[in-house]
CSV table of C-alpha atoms in Angstrom, one decimal:
chain,number,residue,atom,x,y,z
A,1,UNK,CA,7.1,8.7,-19.8
A,2,UNK,CA,6.6,5.0,-19.7
A,3,UNK,CA,3.1,3.6,-19.7
A,4,UNK,CA,1.7,3.2,-16.2
A,5,UNK,CA,1.6,-0.5,-16.9
A,6,UNK,CA,5.4,-0.7,-16.6
A,7,UNK,CA,5.3,0.2,-12.9
A,8,UNK,CA,3.2,-1.4,-10.3
A,9,UNK,CA,0.6,1.3,-10.1
A,10,UNK,CA,-0.9,2.4,-6.8
A,11,UNK,CA,-4.6,2.5,-6.4
A,12,UNK,CA,-6.1,5.8,-7.2
A,13,UNK,CA,-7.9,7.3,-4.3
A,14,UNK,CA,-11.1,9.2,-4.2
A,15,UNK,CA,-10.2,12.8,-3.3
A,16,UNK,CA,-13.5,13.3,-1.6
A,17,UNK,CA,-12.9,10.5,0.8
A,18,UNK,CA,-12.7,11.6,4.4
A,19,UNK,CA,-9.2,11.6,5.9
A,20,UNK,CA,-8.5,9.0,8.6
A,21,UNK,CA,-5.3,9.3,10.7
A,22,UNK,CA,-3.5,6.2,11.8
A,23,UNK,CA,-3.7,2.5,10.9
A,24,UNK,CA,-6.9,0.5,11.0
A,25,UNK,CA,-7.6,-0.7,14.6
A,26,UNK,CA,-5.3,1.9,16.1
A,27,UNK,CA,-6.5,3.4,19.3
A,28,UNK,CA,-7.0,7.0,18.2
A,29,UNK,CA,-8.1,8.1,21.6
A,30,UNK,CA,-4.8,6.9,23.1
A,31,UNK,CA,-2.9,8.6,20.2
A,32,UNK,CA,-4.5,12.0,20.7
A,33,UNK,CA,-4.3,12.1,24.5
A,34,UNK,CA,-1.9,14.7,25.9
A,35,UNK,CA,1.3,13.3,27.4
A,36,UNK,CA,2.7,14.6,30.7
A,37,UNK,CA,6.4,14.6,31.0
A,38,UNK,CA,8.5,14.0,34.1
A,39,UNK,CA,8.9,17.8,34.5
A,40,UNK,CA,5.2,18.3,34.4
A,41,UNK,CA,5.1,19.7,30.8
A,42,UNK,CA,2.1,18.7,28.8
A,43,UNK,CA,2.8,17.6,25.3
A,44,UNK,CA,-0.1,17.8,22.9
A,45,UNK,CA,-0.1,15.0,20.3
A,46,UNK,CA,-2.9,16.3,18.1
A,47,UNK,CA,-1.4,17.1,14.6
A,48,UNK,CA,-3.9,19.8,13.7
A,49,UNK,CA,-3.5,21.7,16.9
A,50,UNK,CA,0.3,21.8,16.7
A,51,UNK,CA,0.8,22.3,13.0
A,52,UNK,CA,-1.6,25.2,12.7
A,53,UNK,CA,0.7,27.4,14.7
A,54,UNK,CA,3.9,27.0,12.6
A,55,UNK,CA,5.1,25.3,9.5
A,56,UNK,CA,7.4,23.0,11.6
A,57,UNK,CA,6.9,22.2,15.3
A,58,UNK,CA,8.2,19.5,17.5
A,59,UNK,CA,7.1,17.2,20.3
A,60,UNK,CA,8.2,13.9,21.8
A,61,UNK,CA,8.5,11.3,19.0
A,62,UNK,CA,6.7,13.5,16.4
A,63,UNK,CA,7.4,16.3,14.0
A,64,UNK,CA,4.8,18.4,12.3
A,65,UNK,CA,5.1,20.1,8.9
A,66,UNK,CA,2.9,22.3,6.7
A,67,UNK,CA,4.0,21.4,3.2
A,68,UNK,CA,2.1,21.3,-0.2
A,69,UNK,CA,-0.9,22.8,1.5
A,70,UNK,CA,-1.3,20.0,4.0
A,71,UNK,CA,-0.5,19.3,7.6
A,72,UNK,CA,1.9,16.4,7.9
A,73,UNK,CA,2.5,14.6,11.2
A,74,UNK,CA,5.5,12.3,11.2
A,75,UNK,CA,6.1,9.7,13.9
A,76,UNK,CA,9.7,9.3,14.8
A,77,UNK,CA,11.8,6.8,16.9
A,78,UNK,CA,15.3,6.9,18.3
A,79,UNK,CA,15.8,3.3,17.4
A,80,UNK,CA,17.6,3.9,14.1
A,81,UNK,CA,18.8,6.6,11.7
A,82,UNK,CA,15.9,5.7,9.4
A,83,UNK,CA,13.3,6.6,12.0
A,84,UNK,CA,14.2,10.3,12.2
A,85,UNK,CA,13.5,13.2,9.9
A,86,UNK,CA,16.8,14.6,8.5
A,87,UNK,CA,17.5,18.1,7.1
A,88,UNK,CA,17.9,16.8,3.5
A,89,UNK,CA,14.3,15.4,3.4
A,90,UNK,CA,12.9,18.7,4.7
A,91,UNK,CA,14.9,20.8,2.3
A,92,UNK,CA,14.0,18.7,-0.8
A,93,UNK,CA,10.3,18.5,0.3
A,94,UNK,CA,10.2,22.3,0.5
A,95,UNK,CA,12.1,22.7,-2.8
A,96,UNK,CA,9.6,20.4,-4.6
A,97,UNK,CA,6.7,22.4,-3.2
A,98,UNK,CA,8.1,25.7,-4.3
A,99,UNK,CA,9.2,24.5,-7.8
A,100,UNK,CA,6.2,22.6,-9.1
A,101,UNK,CA,6.5,23.9,-12.6
A,102,UNK,CA,10.2,23.1,-12.8
A,103,UNK,CA,9.8,19.6,-11.3
A,104,UNK,CA,6.2,18.4,-12.1
A,105,UNK,CA,5.2,15.2,-10.2
A,106,UNK,CA,1.6,15.1,-11.5
A,107,UNK,CA,1.0,11.5,-12.7
A,108,UNK,CA,4.7,10.7,-12.6
A,109,UNK,CA,6.2,7.4,-11.3
A,110,UNK,CA,8.5,8.3,-8.4
A,111,UNK,CA,10.7,6.0,-6.3
A,112,UNK,CA,12.4,7.0,-3.1
A,113,UNK,CA,15.4,5.2,-1.8
A,114,UNK,CA,16.2,5.4,1.9
A,115,UNK,CA,12.8,6.8,2.6
A,116,UNK,CA,13.1,6.7,6.4
A,117,UNK,CA,10.1,8.2,8.0
A,118,UNK,CA,8.5,8.9,4.7
A,119,UNK,CA,8.2,12.7,4.7
A,120,UNK,CA,9.6,13.1,1.2
A,121,UNK,CA,7.4,10.3,-0.2
A,122,UNK,CA,4.4,11.8,1.4
A,123,UNK,CA,5.1,15.2,-0.2
A,124,UNK,CA,5.6,13.6,-3.6
A,125,UNK,CA,2.3,11.8,-3.2
A,126,UNK,CA,0.5,15.0,-2.2
A,127,UNK,CA,2.0,16.6,-5.4
A,128,UNK,CA,0.2,13.9,-7.5
A,129,UNK,CA,2.9,11.3,-8.0
A,130,UNK,CA,2.6,7.4,-8.1
A,131,UNK,CA,5.1,6.8,-5.2
A,132,UNK,CA,7.0,3.8,-4.2
A,133,UNK,CA,8.9,4.3,-0.9
A,134,UNK,CA,11.7,1.9,-0.1
A,135,UNK,CA,14.1,1.2,2.8
A,136,UNK,CA,15.5,-1.6,4.9
A,137,UNK,CA,12.9,-4.2,6.2
A,138,UNK,CA,13.2,-3.0,9.8
A,139,UNK,CA,12.3,0.6,8.8
A,140,UNK,CA,9.1,-0.3,6.9
A,141,UNK,CA,6.6,-0.6,9.7
A,142,UNK,CA,7.1,3.1,10.8
A,143,UNK,CA,7.4,4.2,7.2
A,144,UNK,CA,4.1,2.5,6.3
A,145,UNK,CA,2.4,4.0,9.3
A,146,UNK,CA,3.5,7.6,8.4
A,147,UNK,CA,2.5,7.2,4.7
A,148,UNK,CA,-0.9,5.7,5.6
A,149,UNK,CA,-1.6,8.4,8.2
A,150,UNK,CA,-0.7,11.3,5.9
A,151,UNK,CA,-2.0,10.1,2.5
A,152,UNK,CA,-5.4,8.6,3.1
A,153,UNK,CA,-8.1,10.7,1.4
A,154,UNK,CA,-5.5,13.3,0.3
A,155,UNK,CA,-3.6,11.8,-2.6
A,156,UNK,CA,-4.3,11.1,-6.2
A,157,UNK,CA,-2.6,7.6,-5.8
A,158,UNK,CA,-2.0,5.4,-2.8
A,159,UNK,CA,1.8,5.3,-2.1
A,160,UNK,CA,3.4,1.8,-2.0
A,161,UNK,CA,6.1,0.6,0.4
A,162,UNK,CA,8.6,-2.1,-0.3
A,163,UNK,CA,12.0,-3.3,1.0
A,164,UNK,CA,15.1,-2.4,-0.8
A,165,UNK,CA,18.7,-3.0,0.4
A,166,UNK,CA,21.2,-0.9,-1.6
A,167,UNK,CA,23.1,-3.0,-4.0
A,168,UNK,CA,21.3,-6.3,-3.3
A,169,UNK,CA,19.1,-8.2,-5.8
A,170,UNK,CA,18.3,-5.0,-7.7
A,171,UNK,CA,17.7,-6.7,-11.0
A,172,UNK,CA,15.7,-9.5,-9.4
A,173,UNK,CA,13.5,-7.3,-7.2
A,174,UNK,CA,13.3,-4.3,-9.6
A,175,UNK,CA,13.9,-5.6,-13.1
A,176,UNK,CA,14.9,-2.9,-15.6
A,177,UNK,CA,12.5,-4.2,-18.2
A,178,UNK,CA,9.4,-3.6,-16.1
A,179,UNK,CA,10.4,-1.1,-13.4
A,180,UNK,CA,10.7,2.4,-14.8
A,181,UNK,CA,10.5,5.6,-12.8
A,182,UNK,CA,10.3,9.2,-14.0
A,183,UNK,CA,12.1,10.3,-10.8
A,184,UNK,CA,14.2,8.8,-8.1
A,185,UNK,CA,14.4,10.7,-4.8
A,186,UNK,CA,17.2,10.4,-2.2
A,187,UNK,CA,17.6,12.6,0.9
A,188,UNK,CA,20.4,12.4,3.4
A,189,UNK,CA,21.4,8.9,2.2
A,190,UNK,CA,25.1,9.9,2.4
A,191,UNK,CA,26.5,10.0,5.9
A,192,UNK,CA,29.0,7.9,8.0
A,193,UNK,CA,28.2,4.4,6.8
A,194,UNK,CA,30.0,1.6,4.9
A,195,UNK,CA,27.5,1.2,2.0
A,196,UNK,CA,28.4,4.2,-0.3
A,197,UNK,CA,29.4,1.9,-3.1
A,198,UNK,CA,26.2,0.0,-2.9
A,199,UNK,CA,24.3,3.3,-2.8
A,200,UNK,CA,26.0,4.5,-6.0
A,201,UNK,CA,25.2,1.1,-7.6
A,202,UNK,CA,21.6,1.5,-6.7
A,203,UNK,CA,21.4,5.0,-8.2
A,204,UNK,CA,23.0,3.6,-11.3
A,205,UNK,CA,20.4,0.7,-11.5
A,206,UNK,CA,17.4,3.1,-11.5
A,207,UNK,CA,19.0,5.8,-13.6
A,208,UNK,CA,20.5,4.0,-16.6
A,209,UNK,CA,21.5,5.7,-19.8
A,210,UNK,CA,18.5,6.1,-22.0
A,211,UNK,CA,16.0,5.6,-19.2
A,212,UNK,CA,14.9,9.2,-19.1
A,213,UNK,CA,14.9,8.9,-15.3
A,214,UNK,CA,15.8,12.0,-13.2
A,215,UNK,CA,17.5,11.7,-9.9
A,216,UNK,CA,16.9,14.3,-7.2
A,217,UNK,CA,19.4,14.1,-4.3
A,218,UNK,CA,19.5,16.3,-1.3
A,219,UNK,CA,22.2,16.0,1.4
A,220,UNK,CA,23.6,17.8,4.4
A,221,UNK,CA,27.4,17.9,4.3
A,222,UNK,CA,28.8,16.4,7.5
A,223,UNK,CA,32.0,14.5,6.7
A,224,UNK,CA,34.8,14.5,4.3
A,225,UNK,CA,33.5,11.3,2.9
A,226,UNK,CA,30.3,13.1,1.9
A,227,UNK,CA,32.4,15.4,-0.4
A,228,UNK,CA,34.3,12.4,-1.9
A,229,UNK,CA,31.0,10.7,-2.7
A,230,UNK,CA,29.7,13.9,-4.3
A,231,UNK,CA,32.7,14.0,-6.6
A,232,UNK,CA,32.1,10.3,-7.6
A,233,UNK,CA,28.4,11.1,-8.1
A,234,UNK,CA,29.3,14.0,-10.4
A,235,UNK,CA,31.6,11.8,-12.4
A,236,UNK,CA,28.9,9.2,-13.0
A,237,UNK,CA,25.9,11.5,-13.7
A,238,UNK,CA,25.2,14.7,-15.5
A,239,UNK,CA,24.5,16.9,-12.5
A,240,UNK,CA,23.0,20.3,-11.9
A,241,UNK,CA,23.2,22.0,-8.5
A,242,UNK,CA,19.6,23.2,-8.0
A,243,UNK,CA,20.1,25.0,-4.8
A,244,UNK,CA,22.5,25.3,-1.8
A,245,UNK,CA,21.2,26.1,1.6
A,246,UNK,CA,24.3,27.5,3.3
A,247,UNK,CA,22.6,27.9,6.7
A,248,UNK,CA,22.1,24.1,6.8
A,249,UNK,CA,24.9,23.0,4.5
A,250,UNK,CA,22.3,21.2,2.4
A,251,UNK,CA,22.8,20.8,-1.3
A,252,UNK,CA,20.1,19.7,-3.8
A,253,UNK,CA,21.2,18.1,-7.1
A,254,UNK,CA,19.3,17.1,-10.2
A,255,UNK,CA,21.0,14.4,-12.2
A,256,UNK,CA,20.6,12.1,-15.2
A,257,UNK,CA,22.7,9.2,-16.4
A,258,UNK,CA,25.6,9.9,-18.7
A,259,UNK,CA,25.0,8.6,-22.2
């Protein structure tokens, strides 16, 4: 593994520090107040109350998970694809939790591309990684909110958030000489969009031959183009199918660059 100095290292947190949900200055009283829907149904927004009943539960604009021994509350939005939790992120998060000896994140540098709501980056942080979560600039406010809410006082390192547009200014913004990651994570980044070539170029940039970087990719198969991308992916990387969840058509791959 590269020396921590080769990656912008997050601040290490005090594990005894009391957890604080939400951003500084946020009105927590407003956040935790039950919401009354048009049909008279009361929706409870408190994370602990909801998450204690089930590993995954749902309410308006939020999803709740119990992963890596922690309750995780994710704020969603219908404004964009990047503001929703997708099946690949849930599947890969649970895989990482259940296979810690096989994929050990403790003190590892981890980059997530297309982080969306941040669930996968949060889980990686809880598993002890130095995490950098990336997505388009317009996705970052909600991503930052979720990471802050779910990592404060819980994680070994404070996760970082930065903008990354697939295929654009990669060497300028993430120079190969100084940005090295042990793992790159990607979940449900392949769907019906026009940037598959840029996505593959981004994967190549961070997983170059000789880098020692491992790519973990989880995706739900939805379109024929997904299968075509998978074949191209396999031709570019040495890949291993780690698991296939037939009930959700989600496949999880582990890959390294071909020498």
